[in-house]
Amino acid sequence: YVDLATRYGYTAVPGLAGDTISWSYSEQAGTDFYGVTQNNSPLLTDDGIVLFAEYGGTPHLNQKLPDANQPNGLYAAYWRDMEIVYDAAANRGVTAVTFGNNQLWLVEFDDLQAYNNPTTTLDMEIMVWRASNPTAGSYDLYYAFDNVHVADTVGTIGVEDPTGTVATQFAYNDFTPTDGLVICLDYVGPTPTVLRFDAVVDAFAAAQDVVNVVSHQTDNPGSKTATAEAALHIESSAHLFISASTSGTVDNLRYRDEDILAYNLATGRWSMLFDGSDVGLGSNDINALHVADNGTIYLSVASTSRMYRPPGYVGPGTLYNTNIYAFVPTTLGWETAGTFELIFDGSDVGLDRNTENIDALALGEDGSIVISTLGTATVRGHNGAPLWAKDQDLLLFTPTTLGEETTGSWQLRFDGTAAGLREPDEDIWGVWLNQDALYLTTRGDFVVDGLRGGGGDILLCDAAPCAFTKALEGSAIGLAHERIDGFSFGPLPALVTAARAVPSNEEMTDEANDEIGDDLLDDNDSALEIRSYLPLVVH
């Protein structure tokens, strides 16, 4: 701030005072304003603005910048309803001078006063280089403040072009100047910095726009936080897909344990995604699944059995419970049709015992496969050494080849015991991956990290070491007395036919694998091998 009277002996213009007034000085003509030389002299006003356009509209009412309503084409040093009071003895009023052979002009307001409020006053200067400098950081315009006695935040600070469509706004009714503050403006801004960010969308997120805001605060007296933002639109197509451990009814929809249901997270309605009996699974139970975005369903079954082959069936004659199959649909919903393909042959990579029945399944974005098994599994790790995993654990398989000749390597993905899953009912029955986050379901009731729940609830392990939260309460979506065999999240595949609800009183035949016990081991987490011994009779 340059005190013109003290430093150079310049004093206020005699008699210049009042409210809603404007005036000009010829020395200020020829100023470069938004790339155009203004041959006319700018208008100075009592309301803290300098105009290169018509003095119209309601200049005593400060506006946001830009605003197409008049006044436009202005410097707003501190735009609010003010008035000029002239006092020669106190050098109170307005002083206008030029420096450097008219290259720089300066207007000083001494004790500019809020209209009809003598307690709100400040000293303010507007300093303008007549010719703008094309170099970034060589400022073209300055607003400086001193002796500020302002207790509110009313006012606009910035600069606006003559059309009222382009502007730089520093403040609008949210800032109070302080003594010694200098605001520097430059027509040539710095090179923009591009900030990129990744967004991880929660599986339960509703349709919405999420705005990411970046804030920057300059470590300088009187500086103001600058922000930039980017919006991310989240689609509303998210669904939860589940297979249940028994037959039942939800939302007036009848289902069996070989079916896969879809729950719309936005509307809260259930529908049929995969009718297992249509494609030969009526005598079996899906106990692990992953639904891909393209509609392909990866699944494993509870028991090894020959397939009932309906007309048009294409797939293996027998499904093994240590294998993973891909169901490639032609239609989904109540009229499910498609083909089965062997994707993962567990017997090729060490899964060949009853305890190694796959009962949880998820596919990683990198093509890896995450599973849990019914009991303890013994496989080979990276170095060929034995790797043991209990039914509370997750194994990660990195494939080299898949299909009839499955090869690859195993490693432990998640140690359930270390995370607090220790009881028989806390065996993992379902898993879904969201980058590093694990979503899990258990065989039955669990108590972990102070949380209590059951087999219809979904747990979230968000980081390592695992800190559990309950991601979904089964009772809230109609699964209070059900256990989730397998689950997945994603958009509803386009191949789904219109869902219809089957009345709950409609006859529905129980099938051989509709009992929850088909998926369970004994309470000691060991497989029961039943052997019958007949006496040897010798004649």
PDB file of C-alpha atoms in Angstrom, residues 213-219 223-228:
ATOM      1  CA  VAL A 213     -12.859 -31.208  -4.335  1.00  0.00           C
ATOM      2  CA  VAL A 214      -9.183 -30.208  -4.258  1.00  0.00           C
ATOM      3  CA  SER A 215      -8.289 -27.227  -2.067  1.00  0.00           C
ATOM      4  CA  HIS A 216      -5.145 -25.097  -2.171  1.00  0.00           C
ATOM      5  CA  GLN A 217      -4.158 -22.595   0.496  1.00  0.00           C
ATOM      6  CA  THR A 218      -1.270 -20.195  -0.143  1.00  0.00           C
ATOM      7  CA  ASP A 219       0.819 -19.516   2.950  1.00  0.00           C
ATOM      8  CA  SER A 223      -4.793 -15.389   1.118  1.00  0.00           C
ATOM      9  CA  LYS A 224      -7.950 -17.308   0.342  1.00  0.00           C
ATOM     10  CA  THR A 225      -8.421 -21.014  -0.310  1.00  0.00           C
ATOM     11  CA  ALA A 226      -8.741 -21.896  -4.001  1.00  0.00           C
ATOM     12  CA  THR A 227     -10.684 -25.000  -5.026  1.00  0.00           C
ATOM     13  CA  ALA A 228     -11.160 -27.161  -8.103  1.00  0.00           C
TER      14      ALA A 228
END
